[in-house]
Amino acid sequence: MITLTDVNKIYRTKTIETQALENVNLHIGEGEFVSIMGPSGCGKSTLLNIIGLLDTPTSGKVELVGKDVAGLSDKALAALRNQTLGFVFQSFHLISSLNVIDNVMVPLMYRSGAGDKRALAREALEKVGLSHRLHHMPAQLSGGQAQRVAIARAIVGDPKIILADEPCGNLDSRMGAEIMELLHGLNRDEKRTIVMVTHNEEQAAATDRIVHFFDGRQVK
């Protein structure tokens, strides 16, 4: 489902060169739930951005769903991202001026032939237990509810892969446990591949596999 081969990422300015990722070789199979762990600044978010086609490696090969992404046009990358990937962020990133159902519909706005977009958004919200909050605004939601909306937005396009960057980082332990239960359900019942960056060892231990990073290198 996801394969990185000899991936390096170097950020350069006029005065400094920083290697964010060094010779990363990683394979994540279909239906796996994998946690990425390591100290701050070790390259976890860079890795997630490269898998999510939001950034490109300096060298190395990235394959998603069996497709080598090198050389794809910006339009082709955007289409692959929209059709294959769903994103969940620590800070939710909901649009404050849109209500819940309109927030969930956003990814479908960039996809032709998506059918009844409002019906699909309603279905996604039912999956996360928020069908009774369709017309609420983000400011009217708790943190846990806001993250459920973000997850509904991530799955509304039926992506094969969900990338979650500290999805419970802004939640208390009870809400965090609810969000993890929801993610495990999506993985178990709908066979979605999930890659999650986390600092929480207990949450990571409940996933299929933990990949550790240190100073841009995969250490185990």
PDB file of C-alpha atoms in Angstrom:
ATOM      1  CA  MET A   1       0.000   0.000   0.000  1.00  0.00           C
ATOM      2  CA  ILE A   2       2.859   2.388   0.934  1.00  0.00           C
ATOM      3  CA  THR A   3       6.515   1.790   0.031  1.00  0.00           C
ATOM      4  CA  LEU A   4       9.423   4.170   0.607  1.00  0.00           C
ATOM      5  CA  THR A   5      12.807   3.139  -0.790  1.00  0.00           C
ATOM      6  CA  ASP A   6      16.043   4.939   0.174  1.00  0.00           C
ATOM      7  CA  VAL A   7      14.128   8.153   0.858  1.00  0.00           C
ATOM      8  CA  ASN A   8      16.121  11.232   1.858  1.00  0.00           C
ATOM      9  CA  LYS A   9      14.821  14.720   2.566  1.00  0.00           C
ATOM     10  CA  ILE A  10      17.209  17.648   2.840  1.00  0.00           C
ATOM     11  CA  TYR A  11      16.153  21.230   3.511  1.00  0.00           C
ATOM     12  CA  ARG A  12      18.645  23.828   2.315  1.00  0.00           C
ATOM     13  CA  THR A  13      19.029  27.543   2.884  1.00  0.00           C
ATOM     14  CA  LYS A  14      21.913  29.796   1.862  1.00  0.00           C
ATOM     15  CA  THR A  15      23.737  29.067   5.110  1.00  0.00           C
ATOM     16  CA  ILE A  16      22.543  25.709   6.428  1.00  0.00           C
ATOM     17  CA  GLU A  17      21.621  22.222   5.292  1.00  0.00           C
ATOM     18  CA  THR A  18      19.319  20.050   7.402  1.00  0.00           C
ATOM     19  CA  GLN A  19      18.707  16.371   6.709  1.00  0.00           C
ATOM     20  CA  ALA A  20      15.156  15.685   7.884  1.00  0.00           C
ATOM     21  CA  LEU A  21      15.067  12.063   6.641  1.00  0.00           C
ATOM     22  CA  GLU A  22      18.006   9.763   5.932  1.00  0.00           C
ATOM     23  CA  ASN A  23      17.801   6.561   3.871  1.00  0.00           C
ATOM     24  CA  VAL A  24      14.295   5.606   4.979  1.00  0.00           C
ATOM     25  CA  ASN A  25      13.048   2.214   3.802  1.00  0.00           C
ATOM     26  CA  LEU A  26       9.498   1.517   4.881  1.00  0.00           C
ATOM     27  CA  HIS A  27       6.720  -0.755   3.694  1.00  0.00           C
ATOM     28  CA  ILE A  28       3.181  -0.561   5.060  1.00  0.00           C
ATOM     29  CA  GLY A  29       0.791  -3.224   3.874  1.00  0.00           C
ATOM     30  CA  GLU A  30      -2.875  -2.921   3.042  1.00  0.00           C
ATOM     31  CA  GLY A  31      -5.037  -2.819   6.171  1.00  0.00           C
ATOM     32  CA  GLU A  32      -2.164  -2.177   8.594  1.00  0.00           C
ATOM     33  CA  PHE A  33      -2.438   0.307  11.453  1.00  0.00           C
ATOM     34  CA  VAL A  34       1.091   1.638  11.985  1.00  0.00           C
ATOM     35  CA  SER A  35       2.330   4.136  14.570  1.00  0.00           C
ATOM     36  CA  ILE A  36       5.281   6.449  13.932  1.00  0.00           C
ATOM     37  CA  MET A  37       7.108   7.478  17.103  1.00  0.00           C
ATOM     38  CA  GLY A  38      10.160   9.510  18.036  1.00  0.00           C
ATOM     39  CA  PRO A  39      11.223  12.754  19.733  1.00  0.00           C
ATOM     40  CA  SER A  40      10.197  16.152  18.387  1.00  0.00           C
ATOM     41  CA  GLY A  41      12.186  17.112  15.305  1.00  0.00           C
ATOM     42  CA  CYS A  42      13.076  13.539  14.364  1.00  0.00           C
ATOM     43  CA  GLY A  43      11.339  13.669  10.981  1.00  0.00           C
ATOM     44  CA  LYS A  44       7.918  12.169  11.768  1.00  0.00           C
ATOM     45  CA  SER A  45       5.864  14.967  10.255  1.00  0.00           C
ATOM     46  CA  THR A  46       8.200  15.198   7.254  1.00  0.00           C
ATOM     47  CA  LEU A  47       7.649  11.486   6.681  1.00  0.00           C
ATOM     48  CA  LEU A  48       3.874  11.921   6.877  1.00  0.00           C
ATOM     49  CA  ASN A  49       3.994  14.866   4.467  1.00  0.00           C
ATOM     50  CA  ILE A  50       5.958  12.815   1.940  1.00  0.00           C
ATOM     51  CA  ILE A  51       3.572   9.861   2.219  1.00  0.00           C
ATOM     52  CA  GLY A  52       0.691  12.319   1.913  1.00  0.00           C
ATOM     53  CA  LEU A  53       2.128  13.848  -1.279  1.00  0.00           C
ATOM     54  CA  LEU A  54       2.357  17.239   0.421  1.00  0.00           C
ATOM     55  CA  ASP A  55       6.154  17.223   0.063  1.00  0.00           C
ATOM     56  CA  THR A  56       8.646  15.471  -2.202  1.00  0.00           C
ATOM     57  CA  PRO A  57      11.814  13.611  -1.207  1.00  0.00           C
ATOM     58  CA  THR A  58      15.213  14.953  -2.186  1.00  0.00           C
ATOM     59  CA  SER A  59      16.033  11.448  -3.383  1.00  0.00           C
ATOM     60  CA  GLY A  60      14.528   7.991  -3.208  1.00  0.00           C
ATOM     61  CA  LYS A  61      11.314   6.383  -4.377  1.00  0.00           C
ATOM     62  CA  VAL A  62       7.759   6.725  -3.050  1.00  0.00           C
ATOM     63  CA  GLU A  63       5.009   4.330  -4.114  1.00  0.00           C
ATOM     64  CA  LEU A  64       1.335   4.562  -3.131  1.00  0.00           C
ATOM     65  CA  VAL A  65      -1.165   1.823  -3.990  1.00  0.00           C
ATOM     66  CA  GLY A  66       1.426   0.351  -6.328  1.00  0.00           C
ATOM     67  CA  LYS A  67       2.060   3.589  -8.198  1.00  0.00           C
ATOM     68  CA  ASP A  68       5.448   5.323  -8.363  1.00  0.00           C
ATOM     69  CA  VAL A  69       4.619   8.989  -7.723  1.00  0.00           C
ATOM     70  CA  ALA A  70       7.854  10.346  -9.207  1.00  0.00           C
ATOM     71  CA  GLY A  71       7.254  12.408 -12.297  1.00  0.00           C
ATOM     72  CA  LEU A  72       3.520  12.813 -11.765  1.00  0.00           C
ATOM     73  CA  SER A  73       2.219  16.253 -12.636  1.00  0.00           C
ATOM     74  CA  ASP A  74       0.806  18.517  -9.939  1.00  0.00           C
ATOM     75  CA  LYS A  75      -2.677  17.754 -11.257  1.00  0.00           C
ATOM     76  CA  ALA A  76      -2.084  13.997 -11.133  1.00  0.00           C
ATOM     77  CA  LEU A  77      -0.624  14.238  -7.619  1.00  0.00           C
ATOM     78  CA  ALA A  78      -3.628  16.244  -6.442  1.00  0.00           C
ATOM     79  CA  ALA A  79      -6.009  13.666  -7.922  1.00  0.00           C
ATOM     80  CA  LEU A  80      -4.117  10.757  -6.315  1.00  0.00           C
ATOM     81  CA  ARG A  81      -4.097  12.582  -2.984  1.00  0.00           C
ATOM     82  CA  ASN A  82      -7.809  13.335  -3.153  1.00  0.00           C
ATOM     83  CA  GLN A  83      -8.818   9.809  -4.148  1.00  0.00           C
ATOM     84  CA  THR A  84      -6.429   7.778  -2.017  1.00  0.00           C
ATOM     85  CA  LEU A  85      -5.649   9.723   1.161  1.00  0.00           C
ATOM     86  CA  GLY A  86      -7.579  11.122   4.110  1.00  0.00           C
ATOM     87  CA  PHE A  87      -5.883  13.475   6.587  1.00  0.00           C
ATOM     88  CA  VAL A  88      -6.524  13.955  10.322  1.00  0.00           C
ATOM     89  CA  PHE A  89      -4.592  16.699  12.114  1.00  0.00           C
ATOM     90  CA  GLN A  90      -3.945  17.489  15.767  1.00  0.00           C
ATOM     91  CA  SER A  91      -5.580  20.919  15.467  1.00  0.00           C
ATOM     92  CA  PHE A  92      -8.647  19.695  13.512  1.00  0.00           C
ATOM     93  CA  HIS A  93      -8.328  22.413  10.791  1.00  0.00           C
ATOM     94  CA  LEU A  94     -12.069  22.878  10.443  1.00  0.00           C
ATOM     95  CA  ILE A  95     -13.263  25.956   8.531  1.00  0.00           C
ATOM     96  CA  SER A  96     -14.841  28.193  11.157  1.00  0.00           C
ATOM     97  CA  SER A  97     -17.317  29.810   8.742  1.00  0.00           C
ATOM     98  CA  LEU A  98     -18.782  26.472   7.595  1.00  0.00           C
ATOM     99  CA  ASN A  99     -21.122  24.240   9.567  1.00  0.00           C
ATOM    100  CA  VAL A 100     -20.337  20.598  10.277  1.00  0.00           C
ATOM    101  CA  ILE A 101     -21.807  19.007   7.158  1.00  0.00           C
ATOM    102  CA  ASP A 102     -20.290  21.643   4.875  1.00  0.00           C
ATOM    103  CA  ASN A 103     -16.861  21.074   6.467  1.00  0.00           C
ATOM    104  CA  VAL A 104     -17.152  17.353   5.754  1.00  0.00           C
ATOM    105  CA  MET A 105     -18.152  18.031   2.142  1.00  0.00           C
ATOM    106  CA  VAL A 106     -14.988  20.047   1.392  1.00  0.00           C
ATOM    107  CA  PRO A 107     -12.879  17.167  -0.076  1.00  0.00           C
ATOM    108  CA  LEU A 108     -15.750  16.237  -2.388  1.00  0.00           C
ATOM    109  CA  MET A 109     -15.755  19.713  -3.898  1.00  0.00           C
ATOM    110  CA  TYR A 110     -12.523  18.810  -5.690  1.00  0.00           C
ATOM    111  CA  ARG A 111     -13.839  15.533  -7.070  1.00  0.00           C
ATOM    112  CA  SER A 112     -16.089  15.178 -10.092  1.00  0.00           C
ATOM    113  CA  GLY A 113     -18.684  12.431 -10.185  1.00  0.00           C
ATOM    114  CA  ALA A 114     -18.806  12.039  -6.399  1.00  0.00           C
ATOM    115  CA  GLY A 115     -22.577  11.574  -6.415  1.00  0.00           C
ATOM    116  CA  ASP A 116     -24.787  13.257  -3.852  1.00  0.00           C
ATOM    117  CA  LYS A 117     -22.112  15.073  -1.849  1.00  0.00           C
ATOM    118  CA  ARG A 118     -24.441  16.057   0.999  1.00  0.00           C
ATOM    119  CA  ALA A 119     -25.676  12.474   1.363  1.00  0.00           C
ATOM    120  CA  LEU A 120     -22.095  11.189   1.446  1.00  0.00           C
ATOM    121  CA  ALA A 121     -21.173  13.757   4.110  1.00  0.00           C
ATOM    122  CA  ARG A 122     -24.212  12.785   6.178  1.00  0.00           C
ATOM    123  CA  GLU A 123     -23.222   9.116   5.928  1.00  0.00           C
ATOM    124  CA  ALA A 124     -19.661   9.895   7.067  1.00  0.00           C
ATOM    125  CA  LEU A 125     -20.986  11.854  10.040  1.00  0.00           C
ATOM    126  CA  GLU A 126     -23.243   8.945  10.984  1.00  0.00           C
ATOM    127  CA  LYS A 127     -20.175   6.691  11.073  1.00  0.00           C
ATOM    128  CA  VAL A 128     -18.500   8.957  13.630  1.00  0.00           C
ATOM    129  CA  GLY A 129     -21.673   9.409  15.691  1.00  0.00           C
ATOM    130  CA  LEU A 130     -22.372  13.042  14.836  1.00  0.00           C
ATOM    131  CA  SER A 131     -25.480  12.882  12.671  1.00  0.00           C
ATOM    132  CA  HIS A 132     -27.209  15.103  15.262  1.00  0.00           C
ATOM    133  CA  ARG A 133     -24.663  17.922  14.819  1.00  0.00           C
ATOM    134  CA  LEU A 134     -24.956  18.519  11.058  1.00  0.00           C
ATOM    135  CA  HIS A 135     -25.739  22.216  11.290  1.00  0.00           C
ATOM    136  CA  HIS A 136     -23.592  23.159  14.273  1.00  0.00           C
ATOM    137  CA  MET A 137     -20.629  25.469  13.733  1.00  0.00           C
ATOM    138  CA  PRO A 138     -17.099  24.406  14.778  1.00  0.00           C
ATOM    139  CA  ALA A 139     -17.148  26.859  17.709  1.00  0.00           C
ATOM    140  CA  GLN A 140     -20.145  24.990  19.121  1.00  0.00           C
ATOM    141  CA  LEU A 141     -18.297  21.659  19.303  1.00  0.00           C
ATOM    142  CA  SER A 142     -16.144  20.077  21.989  1.00  0.00           C
ATOM    143  CA  GLY A 143     -12.604  19.043  21.069  1.00  0.00           C
ATOM    144  CA  GLY A 144     -13.651  15.424  20.710  1.00  0.00           C
ATOM    145  CA  GLN A 145     -16.587  16.353  18.503  1.00  0.00           C
ATOM    146  CA  ALA A 146     -14.377  18.567  16.336  1.00  0.00           C
ATOM    147  CA  GLN A 147     -11.955  15.687  15.816  1.00  0.00           C
ATOM    148  CA  ARG A 148     -14.841  13.390  14.898  1.00  0.00           C
ATOM    149  CA  VAL A 149     -15.861  15.922  12.247  1.00  0.00           C
ATOM    150  CA  ALA A 150     -12.262  15.953  11.010  1.00  0.00           C
ATOM    151  CA  ILE A 151     -12.301  12.149  10.768  1.00  0.00           C
ATOM    152  CA  ALA A 152     -15.614  12.249   8.902  1.00  0.00           C
ATOM    153  CA  ARG A 153     -14.027  14.724   6.483  1.00  0.00           C
ATOM    154  CA  ALA A 154     -11.041  12.367   6.092  1.00  0.00           C
ATOM    155  CA  ILE A 155     -13.193   9.338   5.203  1.00  0.00           C
ATOM    156  CA  VAL A 156     -15.952  10.995   3.159  1.00  0.00           C
ATOM    157  CA  GLY A 157     -14.141  10.297  -0.116  1.00  0.00           C
ATOM    158  CA  ASP A 158     -13.612   6.625   0.831  1.00  0.00           C
ATOM    159  CA  PRO A 159      -9.787   6.799   0.904  1.00  0.00           C
ATOM    160  CA  LYS A 160      -7.717   3.654   1.190  1.00  0.00           C
ATOM    161  CA  ILE A 161      -5.210   5.373   3.506  1.00  0.00           C
ATOM    162  CA  ILE A 162      -5.730   7.619   6.535  1.00  0.00           C
ATOM    163  CA  LEU A 163      -2.794   9.726   7.738  1.00  0.00           C
ATOM    164  CA  ALA A 164      -3.235  10.948  11.309  1.00  0.00           C
ATOM    165  CA  ASP A 165      -0.794  13.452  12.828  1.00  0.00           C
ATOM    166  CA  GLU A 166      -1.178  13.390  16.635  1.00  0.00           C
ATOM    167  CA  PRO A 167      -4.968  12.936  16.333  1.00  0.00           C
ATOM    168  CA  CYS A 168      -5.424  12.906  20.118  1.00  0.00           C
ATOM    169  CA  GLY A 169      -2.785  15.520  20.956  1.00  0.00           C
ATOM    170  CA  ASN A 170      -5.301  18.257  21.840  1.00  0.00           C
ATOM    171  CA  LEU A 171      -7.762  15.974  23.656  1.00  0.00           C
ATOM    172  CA  ASP A 172      -8.095  14.779  27.231  1.00  0.00           C
ATOM    173  CA  SER A 173      -7.590  11.091  27.961  1.00  0.00           C
ATOM    174  CA  ARG A 174     -11.279  10.172  27.742  1.00  0.00           C
ATOM    175  CA  MET A 175     -11.813  11.935  24.428  1.00  0.00           C
ATOM    176  CA  GLY A 176      -8.525  10.551  23.166  1.00  0.00           C
ATOM    177  CA  ALA A 177      -9.658   7.021  23.955  1.00  0.00           C
ATOM    178  CA  GLU A 178     -12.894   7.616  22.029  1.00  0.00           C
ATOM    179  CA  ILE A 179     -11.015   8.860  18.973  1.00  0.00           C
ATOM    180  CA  MET A 180      -8.642   5.879  19.097  1.00  0.00           C
ATOM    181  CA  GLU A 181     -11.612   3.515  19.333  1.00  0.00           C
ATOM    182  CA  LEU A 182     -13.065   5.174  16.244  1.00  0.00           C
ATOM    183  CA  LEU A 183      -9.782   4.841  14.308  1.00  0.00           C
ATOM    184  CA  HIS A 184      -9.461   1.190  15.292  1.00  0.00           C
ATOM    185  CA  GLY A 185     -13.002   0.600  14.069  1.00  0.00           C
ATOM    186  CA  LEU A 186     -12.213   2.151  10.693  1.00  0.00           C
ATOM    187  CA  ASN A 187      -9.141  -0.049  10.445  1.00  0.00           C
ATOM    188  CA  ARG A 188     -10.804  -3.240  11.649  1.00  0.00           C
ATOM    189  CA  ASP A 189     -14.248  -2.978  10.052  1.00  0.00           C
ATOM    190  CA  GLU A 190     -13.478  -1.041   6.862  1.00  0.00           C
ATOM    191  CA  LYS A 191      -9.917  -2.314   6.324  1.00  0.00           C
ATOM    192  CA  ARG A 192      -8.507   1.189   5.973  1.00  0.00           C
ATOM    193  CA  THR A 193      -4.730   1.495   6.205  1.00  0.00           C
ATOM    194  CA  ILE A 194      -3.805   3.989   8.935  1.00  0.00           C
ATOM    195  CA  VAL A 195      -0.471   5.680   9.586  1.00  0.00           C
ATOM    196  CA  MET A 196      -0.465   7.616  12.852  1.00  0.00           C
ATOM    197  CA  VAL A 197       2.194   9.910  14.286  1.00  0.00           C
ATOM    198  CA  THR A 198       1.969   9.898  18.075  1.00  0.00           C
ATOM    199  CA  HIS A 199       3.929  10.489  21.277  1.00  0.00           C
ATOM    200  CA  ASN A 200       1.494   8.338  23.277  1.00  0.00           C
ATOM    201  CA  GLU A 201       3.089   4.954  23.961  1.00  0.00           C
ATOM    202  CA  GLU A 202      -0.148   3.351  25.157  1.00  0.00           C
ATOM    203  CA  GLN A 203      -2.001   4.339  21.983  1.00  0.00           C
ATOM    204  CA  ALA A 204       0.901   3.205  19.811  1.00  0.00           C
ATOM    205  CA  ALA A 205       1.117  -0.147  21.578  1.00  0.00           C
ATOM    206  CA  ALA A 206      -2.485  -0.895  20.554  1.00  0.00           C
ATOM    207  CA  THR A 207      -1.644  -0.605  16.832  1.00  0.00           C
ATOM    208  CA  ASP A 208      -0.236  -3.355  14.624  1.00  0.00           C
ATOM    209  CA  ARG A 209       3.309  -2.017  14.514  1.00  0.00           C
ATOM    210  CA  ILE A 210       5.466   0.831  15.807  1.00  0.00           C
ATOM    211  CA  VAL A 211       8.166   2.435  13.655  1.00  0.00           C
ATOM    212  CA  HIS A 212      10.668   4.520  15.627  1.00  0.00           C
ATOM    213  CA  PHE A 213      12.582   7.493  14.254  1.00  0.00           C
ATOM    214  CA  PHE A 214      15.560   9.385  15.662  1.00  0.00           C
ATOM    215  CA  ASP A 215      17.353  12.281  13.935  1.00  0.00           C
ATOM    216  CA  GLY A 216      15.682  11.487  10.634  1.00  0.00           C
ATOM    217  CA  ARG A 217      16.630   7.818  10.667  1.00  0.00           C
ATOM    218  CA  GLN A 218      14.412   4.789  11.126  1.00  0.00           C
ATOM    219  CA  VAL A 219      15.935   3.063  14.152  1.00  0.00           C
ATOM    220  CA  LYS A 220      13.573   0.085  14.579  1.00  0.00           C
TER     221      LYS A 220
END
